[in-house]
Structures are given as C-alpha cells and as structure tokens.
Tab-separated table of C-alpha atoms in Angstrom:
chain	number	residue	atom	x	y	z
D	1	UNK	CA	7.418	-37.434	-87.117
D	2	UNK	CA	6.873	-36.205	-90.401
D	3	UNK	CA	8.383	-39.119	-92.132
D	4	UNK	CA	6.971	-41.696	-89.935
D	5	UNK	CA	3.535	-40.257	-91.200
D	6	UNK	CA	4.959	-39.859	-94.963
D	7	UNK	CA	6.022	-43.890	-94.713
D	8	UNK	CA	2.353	-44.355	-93.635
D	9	UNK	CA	0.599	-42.808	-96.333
D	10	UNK	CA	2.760	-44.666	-98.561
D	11	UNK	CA	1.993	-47.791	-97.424
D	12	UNK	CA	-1.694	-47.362	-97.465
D	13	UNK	CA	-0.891	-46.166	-100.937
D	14	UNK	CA	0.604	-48.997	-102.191
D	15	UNK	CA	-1.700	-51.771	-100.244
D	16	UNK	CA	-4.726	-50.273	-101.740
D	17	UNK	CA	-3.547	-50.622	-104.830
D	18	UNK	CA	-2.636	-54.181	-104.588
D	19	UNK	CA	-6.583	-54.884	-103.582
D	20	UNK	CA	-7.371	-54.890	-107.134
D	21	UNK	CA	-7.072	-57.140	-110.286
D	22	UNK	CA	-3.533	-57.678	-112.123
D	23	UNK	CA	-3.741	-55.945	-115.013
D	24	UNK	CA	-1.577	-55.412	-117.736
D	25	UNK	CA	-0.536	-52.611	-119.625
D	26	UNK	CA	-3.002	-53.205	-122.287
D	27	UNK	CA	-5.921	-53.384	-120.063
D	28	UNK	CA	-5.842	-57.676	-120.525
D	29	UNK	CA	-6.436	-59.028	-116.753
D	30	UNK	CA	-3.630	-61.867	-115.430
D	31	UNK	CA	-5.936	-62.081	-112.446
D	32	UNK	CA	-9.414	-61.083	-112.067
D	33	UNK	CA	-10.379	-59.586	-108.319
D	34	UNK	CA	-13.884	-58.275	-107.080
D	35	UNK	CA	-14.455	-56.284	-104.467
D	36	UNK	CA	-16.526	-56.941	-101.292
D	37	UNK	CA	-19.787	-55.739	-101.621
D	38	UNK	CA	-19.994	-53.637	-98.193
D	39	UNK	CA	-17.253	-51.756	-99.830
D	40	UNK	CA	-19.633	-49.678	-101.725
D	41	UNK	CA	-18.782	-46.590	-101.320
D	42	UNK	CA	-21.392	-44.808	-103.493
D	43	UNK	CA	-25.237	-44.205	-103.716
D	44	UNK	CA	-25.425	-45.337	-99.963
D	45	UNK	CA	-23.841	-48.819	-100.880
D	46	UNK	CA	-26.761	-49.749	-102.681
D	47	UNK	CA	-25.729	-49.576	-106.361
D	48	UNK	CA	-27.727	-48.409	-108.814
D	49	UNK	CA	-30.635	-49.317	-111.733
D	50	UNK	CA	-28.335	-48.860	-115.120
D	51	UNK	CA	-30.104	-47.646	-118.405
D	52	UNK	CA	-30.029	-50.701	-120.534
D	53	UNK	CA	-28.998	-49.127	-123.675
D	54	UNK	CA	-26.429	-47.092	-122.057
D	55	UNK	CA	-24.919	-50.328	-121.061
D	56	UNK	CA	-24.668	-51.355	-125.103
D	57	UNK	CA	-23.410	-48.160	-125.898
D	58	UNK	CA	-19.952	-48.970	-124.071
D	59	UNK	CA	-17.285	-50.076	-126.583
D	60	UNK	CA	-13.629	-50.463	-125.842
D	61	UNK	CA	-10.929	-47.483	-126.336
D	62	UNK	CA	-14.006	-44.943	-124.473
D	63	UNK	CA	-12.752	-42.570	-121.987
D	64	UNK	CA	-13.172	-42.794	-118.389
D	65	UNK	CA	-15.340	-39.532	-119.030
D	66	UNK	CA	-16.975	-41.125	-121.354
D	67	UNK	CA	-17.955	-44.190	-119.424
D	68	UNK	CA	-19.101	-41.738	-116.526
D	69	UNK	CA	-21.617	-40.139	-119.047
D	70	UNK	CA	-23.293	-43.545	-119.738
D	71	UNK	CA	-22.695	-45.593	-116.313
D	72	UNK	CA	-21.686	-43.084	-113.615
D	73	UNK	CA	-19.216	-43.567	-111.592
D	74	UNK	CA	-18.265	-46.442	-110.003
D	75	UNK	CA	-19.888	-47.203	-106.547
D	76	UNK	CA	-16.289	-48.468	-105.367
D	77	UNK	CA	-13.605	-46.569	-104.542
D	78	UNK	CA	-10.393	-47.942	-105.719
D	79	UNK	CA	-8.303	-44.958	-105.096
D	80	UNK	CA	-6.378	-42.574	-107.340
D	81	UNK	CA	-5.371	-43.173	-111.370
D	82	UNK	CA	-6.807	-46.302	-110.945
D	83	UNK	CA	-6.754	-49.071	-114.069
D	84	UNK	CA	-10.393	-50.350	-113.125
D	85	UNK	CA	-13.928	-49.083	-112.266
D	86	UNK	CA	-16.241	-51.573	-110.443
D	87	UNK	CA	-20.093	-51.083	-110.323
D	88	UNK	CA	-22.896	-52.949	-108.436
D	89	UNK	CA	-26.007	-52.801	-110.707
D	90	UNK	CA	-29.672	-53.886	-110.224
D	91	UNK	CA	-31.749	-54.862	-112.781
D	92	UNK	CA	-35.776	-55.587	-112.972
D	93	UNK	CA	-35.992	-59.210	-113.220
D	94	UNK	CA	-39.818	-60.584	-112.187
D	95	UNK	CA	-39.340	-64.134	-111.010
D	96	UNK	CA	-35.730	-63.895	-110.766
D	97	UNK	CA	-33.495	-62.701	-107.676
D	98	UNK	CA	-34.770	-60.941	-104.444
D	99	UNK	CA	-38.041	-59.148	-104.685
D	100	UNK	CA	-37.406	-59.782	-108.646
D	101	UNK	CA	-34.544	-58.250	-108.810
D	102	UNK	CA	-31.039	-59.588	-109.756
D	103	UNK	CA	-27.829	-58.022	-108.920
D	104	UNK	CA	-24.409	-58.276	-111.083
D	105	UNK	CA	-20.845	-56.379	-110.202
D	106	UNK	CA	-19.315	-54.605	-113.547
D	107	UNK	CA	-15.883	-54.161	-113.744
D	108	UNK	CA	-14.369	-51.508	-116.868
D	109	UNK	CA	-10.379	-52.520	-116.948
D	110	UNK	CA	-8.431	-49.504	-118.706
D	111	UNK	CA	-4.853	-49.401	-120.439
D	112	UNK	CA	-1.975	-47.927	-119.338
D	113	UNK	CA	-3.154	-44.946	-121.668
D	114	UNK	CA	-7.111	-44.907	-119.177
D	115	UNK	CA	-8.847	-46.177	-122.075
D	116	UNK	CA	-11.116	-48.786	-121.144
D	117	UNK	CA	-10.071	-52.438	-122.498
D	118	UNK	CA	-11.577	-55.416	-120.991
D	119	UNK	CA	-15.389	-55.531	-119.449
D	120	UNK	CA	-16.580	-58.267	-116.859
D	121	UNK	CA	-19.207	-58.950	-115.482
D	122	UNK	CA	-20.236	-61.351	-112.069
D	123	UNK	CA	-23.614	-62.457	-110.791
D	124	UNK	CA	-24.315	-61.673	-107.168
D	125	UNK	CA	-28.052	-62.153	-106.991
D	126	UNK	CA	-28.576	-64.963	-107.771
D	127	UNK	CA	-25.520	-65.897	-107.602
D	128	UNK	CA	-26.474	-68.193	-111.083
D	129	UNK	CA	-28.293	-65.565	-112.922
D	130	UNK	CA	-26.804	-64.083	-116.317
D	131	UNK	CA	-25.378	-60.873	-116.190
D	132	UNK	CA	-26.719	-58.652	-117.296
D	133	UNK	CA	-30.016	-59.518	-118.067
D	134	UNK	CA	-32.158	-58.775	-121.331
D	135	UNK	CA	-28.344	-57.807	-122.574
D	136	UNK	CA	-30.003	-58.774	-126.321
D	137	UNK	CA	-32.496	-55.907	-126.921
D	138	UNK	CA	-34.232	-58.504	-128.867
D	139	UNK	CA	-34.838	-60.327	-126.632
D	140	UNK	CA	-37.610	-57.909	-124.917
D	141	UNK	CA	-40.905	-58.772	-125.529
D	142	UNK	CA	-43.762	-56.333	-125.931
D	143	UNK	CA	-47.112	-57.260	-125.534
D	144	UNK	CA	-49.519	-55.854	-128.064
D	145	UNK	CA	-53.024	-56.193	-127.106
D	146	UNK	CA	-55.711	-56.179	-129.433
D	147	UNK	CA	-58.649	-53.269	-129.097
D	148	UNK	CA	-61.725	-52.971	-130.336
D	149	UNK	CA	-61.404	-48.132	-129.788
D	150	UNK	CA	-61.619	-46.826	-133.123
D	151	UNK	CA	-58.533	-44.230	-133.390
D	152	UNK	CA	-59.391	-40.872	-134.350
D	153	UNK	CA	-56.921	-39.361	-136.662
C-alpha cells in the first residue's frame, strides 16, 4: 500500500514537471511552453497590476528572492525547485484591450544554479498587443498644462 502510494506521488512528480518549457542548464529555452490561464493559482487567478519600473529593474543572474522583491511571486504554480516562474500581468492601457486594459504572461527561466537567465514575454489581451506596454519610460507622455495661478514661494 505504501509503495503503491509512493509510485503515485512520483508520478505526479515527474508529470508536473514535464508541463513546463525545456530548458537547459544555462537557463536558454529548447522549447518555450505557457501555461493555461485558469491555472492561476495566485491572487484569485486574476494576476496582478506590476510596478512599471520594477519590471526594468530585473536583469539577468538576480535571485529568485530577488525577483520576488520586485514582481512577487508567480501566480502559477509549477511545483517544487522549479527552473521557471510564470506571471499574468495587467497593465493600464486606454483604448487598448478589455475595459482598457491589456494582459501579457511573463515567464523568468533560471539556470541550473536558480539564477534567472532568459525573460519572455506573450500577449493575451489582445492577443496582438506589445508586451509589456510603455516598456520605454520615454515613451510616457506627461501633459503640462499651462496656468495663469501665480505660485507663492
């Protein structure tokens, strides 16, 4: 009985860790896998609104600590030691995906070592949308409007 239920966990083991990309051991990707959205198992399968400038703050060789501190965790769950983090992100897009909001999965691929090597990114609302948005900040535009209040100083 016990090993019957040993063989099990095994199995379930090993299958959920062939759900994921193949990745080698320098964190390159051989074949790039995303999971289903309803598999979100984090923030009530929503995802989440990143911080923009957290986002440019990742670099590769950072820590999976590290990434946690900037991004959170991951909203899938992929199991244990795993070699890559996926996220479902929202951004504020007016004009642009549902309600003006467009959606994008993340994926963090780490080395054999857990330091993160290889970053992707996939639109999923709209499916044609760039990922992720306003990624230049540059490219945001403030609008400064003229007054005529005198400024007391």
């Amino acid at each position: 009985m016990k090993l019957t239920m040993l063989v099990s966990v095994v199995v379930i083991l090993v299958l959920a860790g062939c759900s994921g990309s193949t990745i080698k051991s320098d964190g390159t990707v051989t074949e790039l896998r995303w999971p289903d959205l309803s598999s979100a198992a984090f923030d009530k399968n929503r995802g989440t609104f990143p911080n923009i400038e957290n986002l440019l703050n990742i670099r590769s060789a950072m820590t999976k600590d590290q990434l946690y501190k900037l991004i959170g965790y991951p909203q899938f769950y992929e199991g244990f030691h795993v070699r890559e983090w996926n996220y479902l992100f929202h951004f504020n897009t007016p004009s642009q995906g549902t309600d003006g909001i467009t959606t994008c999965q993340y994926k963090v691929v780490f080395d054999n070592k857990a330091y993160a090597r290889s970053f992707f990114w996939r639109a999923v609302d709209p499916v044609d949308a760039v990922c992720p948005p306003n990624k230049d900040p540059g490219a945001i535009i403030r609008e400064i409007k003229q007054t005529e209040a005198l400024i007391r100083q």
